[in-house]
CSV table of C-alpha atoms and ligand atoms in Angstrom, one decimal:
chain,number,residue,atom,x,y,z
G,1,UNK,CA,-6.1,-95.5,22.2
G,2,UNK,CA,-2.5,-94.2,22.7
G,3,UNK,CA,-1.0,-94.6,26.1
G,4,UNK,CA,-3.5,-97.2,27.2
G,5,UNK,CA,-0.7,-99.7,27.6
G,6,UNK,CA,0.5,-97.7,30.5
G,7,UNK,CA,-2.7,-98.7,32.3
G,8,UNK,CA,-2.4,-102.3,31.7
G,9,UNK,CA,0.8,-103.0,33.5
G,10,UNK,CA,1.6,-106.6,34.2
G,11,UNK,CA,0.5,-106.3,37.8
G,12,UNK,CA,-3.0,-105.1,36.8
G,13,UNK,CA,-3.4,-107.9,34.3
G,14,UNK,CA,-2.3,-110.4,36.9
G,15,UNK,CA,-5.0,-109.3,39.3
G,16,UNK,CA,-7.5,-109.3,36.5
G,17,UNK,CA,-6.7,-112.9,35.4
G,18,UNK,CA,-6.3,-114.2,39.0
G,19,UNK,CA,-8.5,-112.0,41.2
G,20,UNK,CA,-7.6,-112.4,44.9
G,21,UNK,CA,-10.2,-113.1,47.6
G,22,UNK,CA,-12.9,-113.8,45.1
G,23,UNK,CA,-16.2,-115.1,46.6
G,24,UNK,CA,-18.9,-114.3,49.1
G,25,UNK,CA,-19.3,-114.5,52.9
G,26,UNK,CA,-22.6,-115.7,54.4
G,27,UNK,CA,-25.0,-113.4,56.2
G,28,UNK,CA,-24.8,-111.5,58.5
G,29,UNK,CA,-21.5,-110.4,57.0
G,30,UNK,CA,-21.4,-106.7,56.3
G,31,UNK,CA,-22.0,-106.4,52.5
G,32,UNK,CA,-22.4,-103.7,49.9
G,33,UNK,CA,-22.8,-103.5,46.1
G,34,UNK,CA,-21.4,-100.7,44.0
G,35,UNK,CA,-22.1,-99.8,40.4
G,36,UNK,CA,-20.3,-97.6,37.9
G,37,UNK,CA,-23.0,-97.1,35.2
G,38,UNK,CA,-20.5,-95.2,33.0
G,39,UNK,CA,-18.6,-98.4,32.4
G,40,UNK,CA,-21.0,-101.1,33.5
G,41,UNK,CA,-18.8,-102.2,36.4
G,42,UNK,CA,-20.2,-103.9,39.4
G,43,UNK,CA,-18.4,-104.7,42.7
G,44,UNK,CA,-19.7,-106.6,45.6
G,45,UNK,CA,-17.8,-106.5,48.9
G,46,UNK,CA,-18.3,-108.9,51.9
G,47,UNK,CA,-16.5,-108.3,55.1
G,48,UNK,CA,-15.7,-110.0,58.4
G,49,UNK,CA,-14.9,-107.5,61.0
G,50,UNK,CA,-13.7,-108.7,64.4
G,51,UNK,CA,-12.3,-107.2,67.5
G,52,UNK,CA,-8.6,-107.7,67.6
G,53,UNK,CA,-5.6,-106.5,69.6
G,54,UNK,CA,-5.5,-103.3,67.5
G,55,UNK,CA,-9.2,-102.7,67.7
G,56,UNK,CA,-11.8,-103.5,65.0
G,57,UNK,CA,-10.0,-105.5,62.3
G,58,UNK,CA,-11.0,-106.6,58.8
G,59,UNK,CA,-10.3,-110.2,59.4
G,60,UNK,CA,-11.7,-111.4,56.1
G,61,UNK,CA,-12.9,-109.9,52.8
G,62,UNK,CA,-14.5,-111.4,49.7
G,63,UNK,CA,-15.1,-109.6,46.4
G,64,UNK,CA,-17.6,-110.4,43.7
G,65,UNK,CA,-18.8,-108.6,40.6
G,66,UNK,CA,-17.9,-108.0,37.0
G,67,UNK,CA,-16.6,-105.3,34.8
G,68,UNK,CA,-13.5,-103.8,33.1
G,69,UNK,CA,-10.0,-104.9,34.1
G,70,UNK,CA,-9.3,-101.7,36.0
G,71,UNK,CA,-12.4,-102.0,38.3
G,72,UNK,CA,-11.8,-105.7,38.9
G,73,UNK,CA,-8.0,-105.5,39.4
G,74,UNK,CA,-8.3,-102.5,41.7
G,75,UNK,CA,-10.8,-104.4,43.9
G,76,UNK,CA,-8.6,-107.4,43.9
G,77,UNK,CA,-5.6,-105.4,44.9
G,78,UNK,CA,-7.6,-103.6,47.6
G,79,UNK,CA,-8.8,-106.9,49.1
G,80,UNK,CA,-5.2,-108.1,49.3
G,81,UNK,CA,-4.0,-104.8,50.8
G,82,UNK,CA,-6.6,-104.6,53.6
G,83,UNK,CA,-7.2,-108.2,54.6
G,84,UNK,CA,-6.1,-108.6,58.2
G,85,UNK,CA,-5.7,-104.9,58.8
G,86,UNK,CA,-7.2,-102.8,61.6
G,87,UNK,CA,-10.2,-100.7,60.4
G,88,UNK,CA,-8.3,-97.5,61.2
G,89,UNK,CA,-5.5,-98.5,58.9
G,90,UNK,CA,-7.9,-99.5,56.2
G,91,UNK,CA,-9.5,-96.1,56.4
G,92,UNK,CA,-6.1,-94.4,56.1
G,93,UNK,CA,-5.3,-96.5,53.1
G,94,UNK,CA,-8.6,-95.6,51.4
G,95,UNK,CA,-7.8,-92.0,51.9
G,96,UNK,CA,-4.3,-92.4,50.5
G,97,UNK,CA,-5.7,-94.3,47.5
G,98,UNK,CA,-8.3,-91.6,46.8
G,99,UNK,CA,-5.5,-89.0,47.1
G,100,UNK,CA,-3.5,-90.9,44.4
G,101,UNK,CA,-6.6,-90.8,42.2
G,102,UNK,CA,-6.9,-87.0,42.7
G,103,UNK,CA,-10.3,-87.4,44.5
G,104,UNK,CA,-10.8,-84.6,47.0
G,105,UNK,CA,-11.8,-85.2,50.6
G,106,UNK,CA,-15.3,-84.8,52.0
G,107,UNK,CA,-14.7,-81.0,52.2
G,108,UNK,CA,-13.6,-80.7,48.6
G,109,UNK,CA,-9.9,-80.3,49.5
G,110,UNK,CA,-6.9,-82.1,48.0
G,111,UNK,CA,-5.8,-85.1,50.0
G,112,UNK,CA,-2.1,-84.7,51.0
G,113,UNK,CA,-0.3,-88.0,50.7
G,114,UNK,CA,0.5,-89.5,54.0
G,115,UNK,CA,4.0,-91.1,53.6
G,116,UNK,CA,3.4,-93.4,56.5
G,117,UNK,CA,0.7,-95.2,54.5
G,118,UNK,CA,2.3,-97.6,52.0
G,119,UNK,CA,0.5,-98.3,48.8
G,120,UNK,CA,2.6,-101.2,47.7
G,121,UNK,CA,1.2,-102.9,44.5
G,122,UNK,CA,-1.6,-100.3,44.4
G,123,UNK,CA,0.9,-97.9,42.9
G,124,UNK,CA,0.4,-99.8,39.7
G,125,UNK,CA,-2.9,-98.0,39.4
G,126,UNK,CA,-1.3,-94.6,39.5
G,127,UNK,CA,-1.4,-94.3,35.7
G,128,UNK,CA,-5.2,-94.4,35.8
G,129,UNK,CA,-5.3,-90.8,37.0
G,130,UNK,CA,-4.4,-89.7,33.5
G,131,UNK,CA,-7.7,-91.1,32.3
G,132,UNK,CA,-10.4,-89.3,34.3
G,133,UNK,CA,-13.2,-91.6,33.0
G,134,UNK,CA,-11.3,-94.6,34.4
G,135,UNK,CA,-10.9,-93.2,37.9
G,136,UNK,CA,-14.5,-94.2,38.6
G,137,UNK,CA,-13.6,-97.7,37.6
G,138,UNK,CA,-10.5,-97.7,39.9
G,139,UNK,CA,-12.4,-96.2,42.9
G,140,UNK,CA,-15.5,-98.3,42.7
G,141,UNK,CA,-14.3,-101.2,44.9
G,142,UNK,CA,-13.0,-98.7,47.5
G,143,UNK,CA,-16.3,-96.8,47.8
G,144,UNK,CA,-18.1,-100.1,48.0
G,145,UNK,CA,-15.7,-101.1,50.8
G,146,UNK,CA,-16.5,-98.0,52.7
G,147,UNK,CA,-20.2,-98.7,52.4
G,148,UNK,CA,-19.7,-102.2,53.7
G,149,UNK,CA,-17.6,-100.9,56.6
G,150,UNK,CA,-20.4,-98.6,57.6
G,151,UNK,CA,-22.6,-101.7,58.2
G,152,UNK,CA,-19.9,-103.4,60.3
Z,201,ZN,ZN1,-14.7,-99.8,34.3
């Protein structure tokens, strides 16, 4: 597959080999499981949401599951990016990430990038957008995160 090497940048491989925040949180931690049947990916997200000085905050996150390197690295990078962040900031980051993946908002409109929301390492996943079938892999952890947040 030509061009695939673009996907597998070092940062993605690193997160695949050494996934961050791997594990589980005991009940009643908000928890969701997401599946991407097209690729066989599964992601499990456990959250700890507490009331902090900036409002509700994702004070801890654990990620489980299995699947391709894109799905697992994206979830690992996500967990690193959102841990300790206020829920409002987390939601803004999800929106920014979806925009990078060319996923429209809930009204079917393009998401304009908000320059105040920093993607950091997540930019390494930008190349995925060239491979539409892999976008579902990259976004799986993020959709699962939103489901878990709804339970918080
Ligand atoms: Zn996948």
